[in-house]
XYZ file of C-alpha atoms in Angstrom:
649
model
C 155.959 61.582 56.510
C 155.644 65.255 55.944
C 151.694 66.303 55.101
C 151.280 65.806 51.651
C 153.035 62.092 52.394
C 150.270 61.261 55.034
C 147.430 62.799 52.842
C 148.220 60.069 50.291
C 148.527 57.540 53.354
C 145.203 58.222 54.010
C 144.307 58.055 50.357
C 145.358 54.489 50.674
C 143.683 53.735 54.007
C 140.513 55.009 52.655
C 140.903 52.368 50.081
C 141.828 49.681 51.964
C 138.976 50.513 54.218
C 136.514 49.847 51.180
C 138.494 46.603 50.545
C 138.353 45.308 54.323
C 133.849 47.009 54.105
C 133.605 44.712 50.739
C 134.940 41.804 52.380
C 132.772 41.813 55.627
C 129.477 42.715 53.216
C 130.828 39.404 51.445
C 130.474 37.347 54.580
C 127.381 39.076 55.895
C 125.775 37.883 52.162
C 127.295 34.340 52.587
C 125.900 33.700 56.814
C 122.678 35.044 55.891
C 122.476 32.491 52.739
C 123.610 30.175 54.624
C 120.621 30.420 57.427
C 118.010 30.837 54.686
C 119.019 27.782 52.703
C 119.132 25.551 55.799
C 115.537 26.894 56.397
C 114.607 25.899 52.996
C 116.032 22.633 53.115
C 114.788 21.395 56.663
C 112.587 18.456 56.231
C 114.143 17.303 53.175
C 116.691 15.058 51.583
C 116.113 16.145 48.041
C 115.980 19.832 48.078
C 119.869 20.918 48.034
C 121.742 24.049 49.826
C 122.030 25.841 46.471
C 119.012 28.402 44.673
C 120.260 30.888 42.476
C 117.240 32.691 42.814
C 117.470 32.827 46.821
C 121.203 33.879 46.769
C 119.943 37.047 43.938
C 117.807 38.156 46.557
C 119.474 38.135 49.616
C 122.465 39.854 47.881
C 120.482 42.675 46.509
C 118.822 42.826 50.181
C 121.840 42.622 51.790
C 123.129 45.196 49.441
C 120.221 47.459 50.256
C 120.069 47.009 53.574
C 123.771 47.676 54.223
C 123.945 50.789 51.900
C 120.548 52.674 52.436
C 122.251 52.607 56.465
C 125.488 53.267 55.678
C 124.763 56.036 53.136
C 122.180 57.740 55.820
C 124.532 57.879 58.115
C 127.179 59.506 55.405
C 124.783 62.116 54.455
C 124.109 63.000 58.086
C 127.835 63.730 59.318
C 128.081 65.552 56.019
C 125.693 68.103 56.793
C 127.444 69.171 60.270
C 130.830 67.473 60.029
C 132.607 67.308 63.663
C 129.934 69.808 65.004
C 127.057 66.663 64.308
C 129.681 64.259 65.691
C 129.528 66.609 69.218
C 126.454 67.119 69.346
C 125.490 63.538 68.999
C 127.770 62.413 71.963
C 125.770 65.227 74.112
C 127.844 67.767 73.436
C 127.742 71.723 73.769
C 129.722 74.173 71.939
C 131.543 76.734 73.708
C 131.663 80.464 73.208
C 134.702 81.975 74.218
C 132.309 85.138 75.229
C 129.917 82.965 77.683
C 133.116 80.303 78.816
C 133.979 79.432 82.487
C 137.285 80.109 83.154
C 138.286 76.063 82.530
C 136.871 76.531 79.237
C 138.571 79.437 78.408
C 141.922 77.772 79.297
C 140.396 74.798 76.407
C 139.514 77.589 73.798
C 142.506 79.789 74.282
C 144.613 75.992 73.627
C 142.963 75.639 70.298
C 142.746 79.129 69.208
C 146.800 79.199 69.465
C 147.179 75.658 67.792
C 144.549 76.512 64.750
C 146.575 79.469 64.402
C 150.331 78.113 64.738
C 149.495 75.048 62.446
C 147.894 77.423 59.784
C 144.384 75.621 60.142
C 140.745 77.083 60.770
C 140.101 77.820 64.097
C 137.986 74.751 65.137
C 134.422 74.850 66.745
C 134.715 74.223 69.870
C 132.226 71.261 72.283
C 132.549 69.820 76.026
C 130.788 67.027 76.911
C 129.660 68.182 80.096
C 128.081 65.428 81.359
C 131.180 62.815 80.683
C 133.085 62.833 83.956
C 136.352 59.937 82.061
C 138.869 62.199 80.643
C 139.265 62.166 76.966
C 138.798 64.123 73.777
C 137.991 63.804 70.108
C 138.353 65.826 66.651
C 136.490 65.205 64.144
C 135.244 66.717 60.425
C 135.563 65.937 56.598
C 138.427 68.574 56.039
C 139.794 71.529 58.072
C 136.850 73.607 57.354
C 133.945 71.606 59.270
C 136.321 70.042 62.035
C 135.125 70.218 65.780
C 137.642 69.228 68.851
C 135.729 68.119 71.982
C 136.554 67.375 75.199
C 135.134 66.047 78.313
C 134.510 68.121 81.537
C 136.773 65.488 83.385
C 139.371 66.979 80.747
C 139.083 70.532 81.996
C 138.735 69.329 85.557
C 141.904 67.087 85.915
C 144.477 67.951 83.636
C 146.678 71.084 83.975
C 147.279 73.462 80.859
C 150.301 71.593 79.719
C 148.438 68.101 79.643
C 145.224 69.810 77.861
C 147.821 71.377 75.092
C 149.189 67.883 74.631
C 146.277 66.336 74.550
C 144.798 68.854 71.855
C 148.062 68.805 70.074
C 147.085 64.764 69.555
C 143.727 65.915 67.958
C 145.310 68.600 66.082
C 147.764 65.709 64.412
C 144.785 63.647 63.393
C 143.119 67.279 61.562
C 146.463 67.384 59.998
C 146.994 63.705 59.032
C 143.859 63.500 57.282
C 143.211 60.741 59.795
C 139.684 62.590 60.352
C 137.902 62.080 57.357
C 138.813 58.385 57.429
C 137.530 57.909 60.684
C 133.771 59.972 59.400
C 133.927 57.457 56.934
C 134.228 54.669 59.212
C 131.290 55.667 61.138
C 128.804 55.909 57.821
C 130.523 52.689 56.848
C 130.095 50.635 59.420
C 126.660 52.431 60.690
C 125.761 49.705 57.649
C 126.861 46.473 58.983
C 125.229 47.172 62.534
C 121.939 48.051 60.646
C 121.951 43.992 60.355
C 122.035 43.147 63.515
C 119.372 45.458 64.449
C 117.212 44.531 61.739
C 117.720 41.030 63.156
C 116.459 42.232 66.577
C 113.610 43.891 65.040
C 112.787 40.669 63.204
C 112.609 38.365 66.485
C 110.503 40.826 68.291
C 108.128 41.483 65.757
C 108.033 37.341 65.138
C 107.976 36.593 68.747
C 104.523 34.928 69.795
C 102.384 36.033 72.276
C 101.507 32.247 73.852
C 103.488 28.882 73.130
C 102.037 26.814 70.667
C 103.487 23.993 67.926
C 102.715 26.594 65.191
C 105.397 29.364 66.499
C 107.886 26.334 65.880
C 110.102 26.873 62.671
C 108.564 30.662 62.061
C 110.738 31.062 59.509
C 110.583 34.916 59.676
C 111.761 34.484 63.642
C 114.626 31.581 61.794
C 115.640 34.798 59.471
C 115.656 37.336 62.469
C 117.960 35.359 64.624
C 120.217 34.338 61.550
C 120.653 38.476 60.692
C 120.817 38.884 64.641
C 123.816 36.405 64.549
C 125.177 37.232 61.233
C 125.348 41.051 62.289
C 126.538 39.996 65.591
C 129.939 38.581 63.789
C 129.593 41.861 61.332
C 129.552 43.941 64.564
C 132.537 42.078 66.017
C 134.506 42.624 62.329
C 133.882 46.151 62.753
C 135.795 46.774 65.809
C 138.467 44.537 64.510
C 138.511 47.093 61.153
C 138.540 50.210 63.695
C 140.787 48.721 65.678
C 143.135 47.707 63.005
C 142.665 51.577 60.928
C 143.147 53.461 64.590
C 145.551 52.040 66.642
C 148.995 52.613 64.901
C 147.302 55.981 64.204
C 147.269 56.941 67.651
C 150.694 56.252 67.942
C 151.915 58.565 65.231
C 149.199 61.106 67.086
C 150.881 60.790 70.242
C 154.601 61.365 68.892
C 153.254 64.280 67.139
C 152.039 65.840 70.201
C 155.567 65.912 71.214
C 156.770 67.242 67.906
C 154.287 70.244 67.904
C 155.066 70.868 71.978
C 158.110 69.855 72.360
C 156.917 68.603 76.074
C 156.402 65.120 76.116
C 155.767 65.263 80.019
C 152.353 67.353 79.115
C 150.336 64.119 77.025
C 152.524 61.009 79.114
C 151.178 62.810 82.219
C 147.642 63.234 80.639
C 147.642 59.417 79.882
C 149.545 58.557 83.044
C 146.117 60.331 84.839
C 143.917 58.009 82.889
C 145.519 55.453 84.231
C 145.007 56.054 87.801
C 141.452 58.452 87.363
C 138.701 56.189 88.684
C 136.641 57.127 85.174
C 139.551 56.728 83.103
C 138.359 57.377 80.045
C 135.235 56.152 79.444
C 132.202 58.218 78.032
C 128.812 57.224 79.055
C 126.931 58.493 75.788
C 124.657 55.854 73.847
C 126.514 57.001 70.608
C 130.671 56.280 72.106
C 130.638 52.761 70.764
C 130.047 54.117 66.856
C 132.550 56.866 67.786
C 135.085 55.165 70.079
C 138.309 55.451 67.235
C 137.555 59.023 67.775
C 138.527 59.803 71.293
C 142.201 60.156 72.387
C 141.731 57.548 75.041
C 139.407 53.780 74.662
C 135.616 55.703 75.395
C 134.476 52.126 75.923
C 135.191 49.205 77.403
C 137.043 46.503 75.203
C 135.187 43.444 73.853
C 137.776 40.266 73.196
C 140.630 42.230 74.398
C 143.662 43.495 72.803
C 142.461 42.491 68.785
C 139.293 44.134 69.400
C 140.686 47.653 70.875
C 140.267 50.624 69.182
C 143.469 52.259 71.260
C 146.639 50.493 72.009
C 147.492 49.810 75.977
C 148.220 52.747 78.150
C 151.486 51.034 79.514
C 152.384 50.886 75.526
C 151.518 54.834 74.758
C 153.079 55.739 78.220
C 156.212 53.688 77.631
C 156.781 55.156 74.097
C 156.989 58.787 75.324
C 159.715 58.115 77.674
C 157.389 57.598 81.610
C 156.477 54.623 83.580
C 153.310 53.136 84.338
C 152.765 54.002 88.207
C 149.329 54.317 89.318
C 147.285 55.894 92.066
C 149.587 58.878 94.244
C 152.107 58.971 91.957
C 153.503 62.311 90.928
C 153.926 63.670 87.565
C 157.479 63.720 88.917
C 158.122 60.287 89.847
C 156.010 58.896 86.730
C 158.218 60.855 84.038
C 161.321 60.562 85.112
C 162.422 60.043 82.716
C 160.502 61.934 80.275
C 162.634 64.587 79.471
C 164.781 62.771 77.640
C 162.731 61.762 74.736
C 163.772 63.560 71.251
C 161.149 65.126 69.647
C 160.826 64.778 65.976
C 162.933 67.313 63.619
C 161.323 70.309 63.004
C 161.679 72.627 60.297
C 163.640 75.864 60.025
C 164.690 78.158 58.128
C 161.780 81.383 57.113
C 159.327 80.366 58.839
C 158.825 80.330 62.751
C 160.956 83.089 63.441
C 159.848 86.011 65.543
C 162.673 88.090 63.985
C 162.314 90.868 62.079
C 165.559 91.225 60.399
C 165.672 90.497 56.940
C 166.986 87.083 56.677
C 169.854 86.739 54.650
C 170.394 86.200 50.779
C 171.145 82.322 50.029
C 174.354 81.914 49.141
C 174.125 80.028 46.044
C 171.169 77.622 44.394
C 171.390 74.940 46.688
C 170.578 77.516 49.902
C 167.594 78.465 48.100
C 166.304 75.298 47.520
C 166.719 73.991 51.174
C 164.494 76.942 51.728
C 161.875 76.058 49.209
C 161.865 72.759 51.186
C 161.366 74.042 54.211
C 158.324 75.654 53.323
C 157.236 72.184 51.477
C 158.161 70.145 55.190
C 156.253 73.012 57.160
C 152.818 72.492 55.806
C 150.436 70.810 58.374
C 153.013 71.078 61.156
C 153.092 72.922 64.442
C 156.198 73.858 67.056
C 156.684 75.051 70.508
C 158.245 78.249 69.049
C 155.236 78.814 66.445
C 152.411 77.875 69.471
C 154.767 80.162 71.740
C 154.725 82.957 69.072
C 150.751 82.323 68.340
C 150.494 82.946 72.344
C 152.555 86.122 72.351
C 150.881 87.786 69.635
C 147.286 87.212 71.704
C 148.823 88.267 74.675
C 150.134 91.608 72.600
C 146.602 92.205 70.835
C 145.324 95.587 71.944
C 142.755 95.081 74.877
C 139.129 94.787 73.857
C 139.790 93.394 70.354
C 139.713 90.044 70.748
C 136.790 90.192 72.718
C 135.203 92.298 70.066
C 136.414 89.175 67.761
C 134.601 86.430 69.627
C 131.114 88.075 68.778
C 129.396 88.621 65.003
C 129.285 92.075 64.783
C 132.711 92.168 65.997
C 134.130 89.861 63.535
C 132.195 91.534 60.875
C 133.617 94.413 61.647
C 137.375 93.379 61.670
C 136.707 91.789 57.833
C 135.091 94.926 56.593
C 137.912 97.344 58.973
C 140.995 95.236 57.152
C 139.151 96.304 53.663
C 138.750 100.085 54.035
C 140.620 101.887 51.720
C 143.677 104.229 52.643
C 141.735 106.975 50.136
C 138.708 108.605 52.459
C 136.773 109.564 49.007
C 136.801 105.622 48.253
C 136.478 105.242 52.120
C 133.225 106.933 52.517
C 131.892 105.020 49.638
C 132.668 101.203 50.988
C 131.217 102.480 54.965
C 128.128 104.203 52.241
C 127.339 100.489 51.125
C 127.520 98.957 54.287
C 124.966 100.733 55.842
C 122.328 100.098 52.921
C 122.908 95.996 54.268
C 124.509 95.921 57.527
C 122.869 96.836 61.298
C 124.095 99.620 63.643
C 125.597 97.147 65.685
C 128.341 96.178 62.826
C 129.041 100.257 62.054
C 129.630 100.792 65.359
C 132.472 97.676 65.150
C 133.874 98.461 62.148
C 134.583 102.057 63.395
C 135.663 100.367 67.163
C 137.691 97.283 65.709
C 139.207 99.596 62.950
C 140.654 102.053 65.601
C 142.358 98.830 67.427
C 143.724 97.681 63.997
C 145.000 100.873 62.932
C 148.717 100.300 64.518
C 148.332 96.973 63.494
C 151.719 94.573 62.303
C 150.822 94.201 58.657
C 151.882 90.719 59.054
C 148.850 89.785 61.650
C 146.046 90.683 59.339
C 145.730 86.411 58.449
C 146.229 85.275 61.790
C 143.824 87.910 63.405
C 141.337 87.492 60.973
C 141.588 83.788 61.382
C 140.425 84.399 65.419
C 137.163 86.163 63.724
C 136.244 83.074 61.566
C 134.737 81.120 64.255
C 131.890 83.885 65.123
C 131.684 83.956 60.888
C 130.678 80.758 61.086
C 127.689 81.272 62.794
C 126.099 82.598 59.870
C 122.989 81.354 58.343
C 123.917 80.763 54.935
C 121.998 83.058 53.203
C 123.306 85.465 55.741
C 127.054 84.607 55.262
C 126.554 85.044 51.493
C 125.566 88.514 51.954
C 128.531 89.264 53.888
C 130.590 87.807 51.353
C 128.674 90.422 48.962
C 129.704 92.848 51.056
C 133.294 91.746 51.431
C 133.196 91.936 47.513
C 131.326 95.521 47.202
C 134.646 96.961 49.533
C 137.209 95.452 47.522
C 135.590 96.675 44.311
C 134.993 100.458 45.691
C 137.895 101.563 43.854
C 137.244 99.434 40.567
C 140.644 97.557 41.153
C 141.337 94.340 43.306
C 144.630 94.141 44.516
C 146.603 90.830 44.766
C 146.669 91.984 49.003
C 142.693 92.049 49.051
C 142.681 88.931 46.734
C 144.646 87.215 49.021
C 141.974 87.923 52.442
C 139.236 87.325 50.017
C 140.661 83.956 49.087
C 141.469 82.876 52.801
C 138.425 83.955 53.881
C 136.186 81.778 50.987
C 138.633 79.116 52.223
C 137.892 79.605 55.660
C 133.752 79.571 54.982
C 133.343 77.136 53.010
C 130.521 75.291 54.874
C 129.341 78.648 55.839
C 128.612 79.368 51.765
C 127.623 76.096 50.668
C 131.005 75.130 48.769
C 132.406 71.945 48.049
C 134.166 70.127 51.109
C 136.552 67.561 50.071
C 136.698 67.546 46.290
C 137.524 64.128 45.085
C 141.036 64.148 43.187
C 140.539 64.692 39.472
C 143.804 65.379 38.384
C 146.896 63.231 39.488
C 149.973 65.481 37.398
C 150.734 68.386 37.578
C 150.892 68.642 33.677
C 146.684 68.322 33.524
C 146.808 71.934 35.426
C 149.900 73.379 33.975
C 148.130 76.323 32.670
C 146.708 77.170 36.409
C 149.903 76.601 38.188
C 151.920 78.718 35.278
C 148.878 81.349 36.767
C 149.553 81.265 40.778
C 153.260 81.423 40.040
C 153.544 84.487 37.363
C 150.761 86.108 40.289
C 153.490 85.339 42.807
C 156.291 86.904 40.866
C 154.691 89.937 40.149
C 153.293 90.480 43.838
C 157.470 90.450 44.949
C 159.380 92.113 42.505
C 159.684 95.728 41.295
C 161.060 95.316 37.664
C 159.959 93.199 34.939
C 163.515 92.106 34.497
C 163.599 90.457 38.450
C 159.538 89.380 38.213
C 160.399 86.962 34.629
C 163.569 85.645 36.739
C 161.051 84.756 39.550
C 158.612 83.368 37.323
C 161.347 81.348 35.185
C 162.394 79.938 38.726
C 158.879 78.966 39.354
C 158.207 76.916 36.546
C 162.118 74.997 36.805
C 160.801 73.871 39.982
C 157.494 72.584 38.229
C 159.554 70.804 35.949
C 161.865 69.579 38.015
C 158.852 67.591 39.823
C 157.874 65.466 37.616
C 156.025 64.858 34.175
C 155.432 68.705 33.112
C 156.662 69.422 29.669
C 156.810 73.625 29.297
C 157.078 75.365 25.784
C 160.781 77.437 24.991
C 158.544 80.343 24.948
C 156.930 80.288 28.244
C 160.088 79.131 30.248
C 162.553 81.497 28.021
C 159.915 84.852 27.902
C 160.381 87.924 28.503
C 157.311 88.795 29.699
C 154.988 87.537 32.753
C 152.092 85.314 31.688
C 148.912 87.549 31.066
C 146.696 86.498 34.251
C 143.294 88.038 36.248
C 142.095 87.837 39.719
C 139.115 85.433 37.894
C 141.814 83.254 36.641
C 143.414 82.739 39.598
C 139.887 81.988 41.423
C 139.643 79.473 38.944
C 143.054 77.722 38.505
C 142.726 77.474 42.885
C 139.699 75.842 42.366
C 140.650 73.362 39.737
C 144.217 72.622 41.988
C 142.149 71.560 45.077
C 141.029 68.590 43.028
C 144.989 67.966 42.187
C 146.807 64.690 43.945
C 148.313 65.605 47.148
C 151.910 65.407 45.432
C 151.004 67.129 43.154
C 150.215 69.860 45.353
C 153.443 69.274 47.008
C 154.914 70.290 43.678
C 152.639 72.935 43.356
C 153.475 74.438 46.818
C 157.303 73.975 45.869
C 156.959 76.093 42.820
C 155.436 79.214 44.503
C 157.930 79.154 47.463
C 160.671 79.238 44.697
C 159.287 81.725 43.293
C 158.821 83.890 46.867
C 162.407 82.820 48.089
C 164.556 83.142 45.673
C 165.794 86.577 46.501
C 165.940 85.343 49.908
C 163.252 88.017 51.193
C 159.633 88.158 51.368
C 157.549 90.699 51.507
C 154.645 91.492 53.051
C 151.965 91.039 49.864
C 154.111 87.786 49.102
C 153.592 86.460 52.199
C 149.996 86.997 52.311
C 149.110 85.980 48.800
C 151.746 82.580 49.424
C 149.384 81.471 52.618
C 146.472 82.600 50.380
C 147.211 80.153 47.392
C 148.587 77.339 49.920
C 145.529 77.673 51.895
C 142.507 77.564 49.372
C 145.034 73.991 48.451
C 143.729 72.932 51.735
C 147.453 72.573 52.870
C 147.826 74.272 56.390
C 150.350 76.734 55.997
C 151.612 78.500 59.301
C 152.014 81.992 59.660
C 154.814 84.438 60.166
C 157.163 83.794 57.551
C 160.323 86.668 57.613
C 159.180 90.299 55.671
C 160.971 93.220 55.119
């Protein structure tokens, strides 16, 4: 399944999740009948097992009961995402400016996997007090996801069997298999709330000294029957996480080989949970609610194989090509045969390549579509060579900057550095502003970071800023929404946006989107591409103009564009749009708004989308820098990973 495949997989999982929630409410409702109308009808032979009245109320309190705890615990991972996730399993988040030198090796692992697979940089946690080895990601969307590991992570695996292991996190950001699995929590957060109520219930009803009158306490009867009844609901929800996670985890791990292209790195990481003493168990009262997150089982397995959240070590181990040995045995000797496994096909074609030569024209129609297609297939995936590229260019960054990145004032001051303008008049009027808002301590970076970014690739501008977002994120709200004022006031300073400073304003909005208070996760409102027509026609005639020099070239772009659109599906366009002369009439406002309406477009539809602009960029077989930038701009605020480094002349 390429990305927009396994977004509507998990479309569909999300549904069937309700179905399997609705069924397990609809047994909870029928036990706890059940136990009241026995109650009822003890002592008598005329009263019967059926009141309308009595099954009315213990729905509606069932219904209460179920949803008031489910939809608390919803609205509680919504306001931190993965971060509240961490946190709750005792996590602390690491700053790559305060880390030990293990956790530097961790952040440095998922700085150059955000990067290669074209997704936010992650915050970052350890569990510091969790001595199993395992990890977890978690979030709604890209935007609010954490990745978290344990300190036995960082003190038993080596850096190849950490990236593996984060590569398997990265693949469930990228599957959407994360917001499922928030969902799951809030979900079944519900049925639990029974069986605690039940608790509750017996202790309150519980008396003091034995007498005849604590016999048949009906509110004690009731406690035990919603201790019992939530018992089974319990039991039902690891059977539903078990069922949702554990063919999950086995796309995860293949895609950990995909992305490294080393499938000795995560078969020796699991072959070291095998014979650790701790394995992978976390100790944290909250790893039974969030044991489908963790790359290994966090706890220990109740009823065996139907009730595990995580299918068999021996099974995972086996699949990636090594053999179950246990204590002493070397990564040698356990993946023998290891090397051998295939990893998945990846991509080619203009992305992933470290040259610089202008790639050549395609040969005919056909060339140019395979190469639309590989920019459709390389959304939401990582390589070796991308990861290895990611790493080169960090390596390559001129010394002090990404230090000066990893702090606020820092990253401030590499947004506001990218947006000076080349004109010192315009210049002096954009540093001018900054100062009425902005501390000494962000002047001073600006002027610092913008001396380190002056020889700067032009190509690196995304992926560097992308390092800064994390420190960005720090922001108070009100405080990030001044800097996005300020990001604004720069562009602006010469009365003009141009599609370039669109395109880091848009990636940037995209990238704080917590940070500002926008809308995680829009719900799908549009399932064709024909109910957005106008905004797609919008993106595409932006893209045309951005990479062509005469009108002539920029309408045969555009008229490429929209054949694509058509050729996807349902979309109808008018003679006079697809036959023009002209380029649709289009503002930087419309193109804010026809993004914003597209992230609520069905994932193929996107797909389509996505298809129509890399037409439109590759059909001369070159892409330019601006095109390149405003391509990942568009893609991105889709909430479609996009890597970086596609070929510019």
């Amino acid at each position: 399944m390429n990305f927009f495949e396994s977004q509507d997989k998990a479309r569909h999982n999300t549904t069937q999740l309700l179905g399997l929630f609705a069924l397990a409410i609809s047994f909870t409702i029928a036990g706890l009948y059940l136990a009241v109308a026995i109650t009822i009808a003890q002592g008598s032979t005329t009263i019967g097992l059926w009141h309308p009245e009595v099954f009315f109320w213990v729905t509606v309190g069932t219904l209460l009961l179920v949803g008031s705890g489910s939809l608390w615990k919803y609205l509680a991972l919504k306001q931190g995402g993965g971060a509240q996730v961490a946190l709750s399993l005792g996590g602390s988040e690491v700053f790559a400016e305060m880390a030990t030198d293990e956790q530097l090796v961790f952040v440095n692992v998922v700085e150059e996997m955000a990067i290669a697979s074209g997704v936010p940089v992650p915050r970052i946690f350890v569990l510091a007090d969790e001595d199993g080895i395992n990890a977890f990601a978690a979030g709604f969307t890209t935007n609010d996801a954490a990745v978290a590991v344990t300190q036995g992570c960082l003190e038993q695996l080596d850096r190849d069997e950490l990236q593996g292991v984060i590569a398997h996190e990265f693949s469930h950001i990228l599957n959407g298999d994360m917001n499922l699995n928030l969902k799951l929590i809030g979900i079944l957060q519900g049925i639990l709330l029974i069986h605690l109520a039940g608790r509750l219930l017996m202790r309150m009803s519980r008396p003091r000294y034995r007498s005849r009158n604590s016999k048949g306490n009906p509110v004690l009867v009731l406690g035990f029957a919603m201790f019992a009844v939530g018992g089974i609901g319990w039991l039902c929800s690891r059977a539903i996480k078990a069922a949702v996670s554990r063919q999950r985890e086995f796309l995860a791990d293949a895609s950990a080989v995909q992305f490294t292209r080393n499938p000795r790195g995560i078969a020796s990481a699991l072959q070291k949970i095998a014979g650790y003493s701790q394995g992978s168990s976390v100790l944290a009262p909250q790893a039974e609610a969030a044991s489908h997150l963790f790359f290994g089982s966090a706890v220990a397995s109740f009823g065996g194989r139907a009730f595990a959240s995580h299918p068999p070590l021996n099974e995972r181990i086996r699949r990636l090509g090594g053999v179950v040995q246990f204590r002493d045995s070397t990564p040698q000797e356990v993946l023998a045969g290891a090397a051998s496994v295939g990893a998945s096909r990846l991509a080619s074609g203009f992305v992933g390549s470290t040259s610089t030569q202008r790639p050549p024209e395609p040969a005919n129609e056909s060339d140019a579509r395979m190469a639309v297609e590989d920019i459709a297939e390389r959304i939401g995936i990582a390589d070796e060579k991308g990861i290895a590229q990611v790493r080169s260019l960090l390596q390559k960054l001129p010394p002090g900057l990404r230090s000066q990145l990893h702090s606020l004032a820092g990253a401030k001051g590499c947004v506001y550095a990218l947006l000076l303008n080349d004109d010192w008049d315009v210049r002096d009027r954009q540093l001018s502003k900054l100062k009425e808002t902005e501390p000494q301590e962000v002047m001073t970076a600006v002027v610092e970071v913008g001396a380190l970014l002056r020889d700067l690739d032009p190509r690196l501008c995304l992926p560097v800023m992308d390092l800064a977002v994390p420190a960005l994120r720090r922001m108070e709200k009100d405080n990030c929404q001044l800097f996005a004022n300020n990001v604004h006031q720069l562009v602006m300073a010469d009365g003009e946006v141009s599609l370039s400073e669109f395109a880091l304003m848009a990636v940037l909005r995209s990238r704080l989107t917590v940070a500002l208070g926008g809308e995680l996760n829009p719900a799908v409102k549009y399932e064709s591409v024909s109910d957005v027509l106008g905004d797609c026609l919008t993106l595409v005639a932006a893209l045309a103009k951005a990479g062509h020099e005469s009108e002539g070239d920029r309408v045969y772009a555009f008229q490429a564009g929209v054949d694509r659109l058509v050729r996807s599906g349902d979309v109808t366009v008018s003679e006079q749009v697809r036959d023009g002369d002209r380029l649709p009439l289009f503002t930087t406002q419309s193109l804010d708004a026809g993004l914003e309406n597209l992230r609520r477009l069905a994932p193929r539809g996107k797909q389509a989308v996505v298809e129509a602009c890399a037409r439109t960029v590759l059909l001369d077989g070159r892409v330019t820098v601006e095109e390149s930038e405003l391509l990942r701009a568009f893609v991105l605020s889709l909430d479609c990973p996009l890597p970086p480094f596609l070929n510019v002349r």
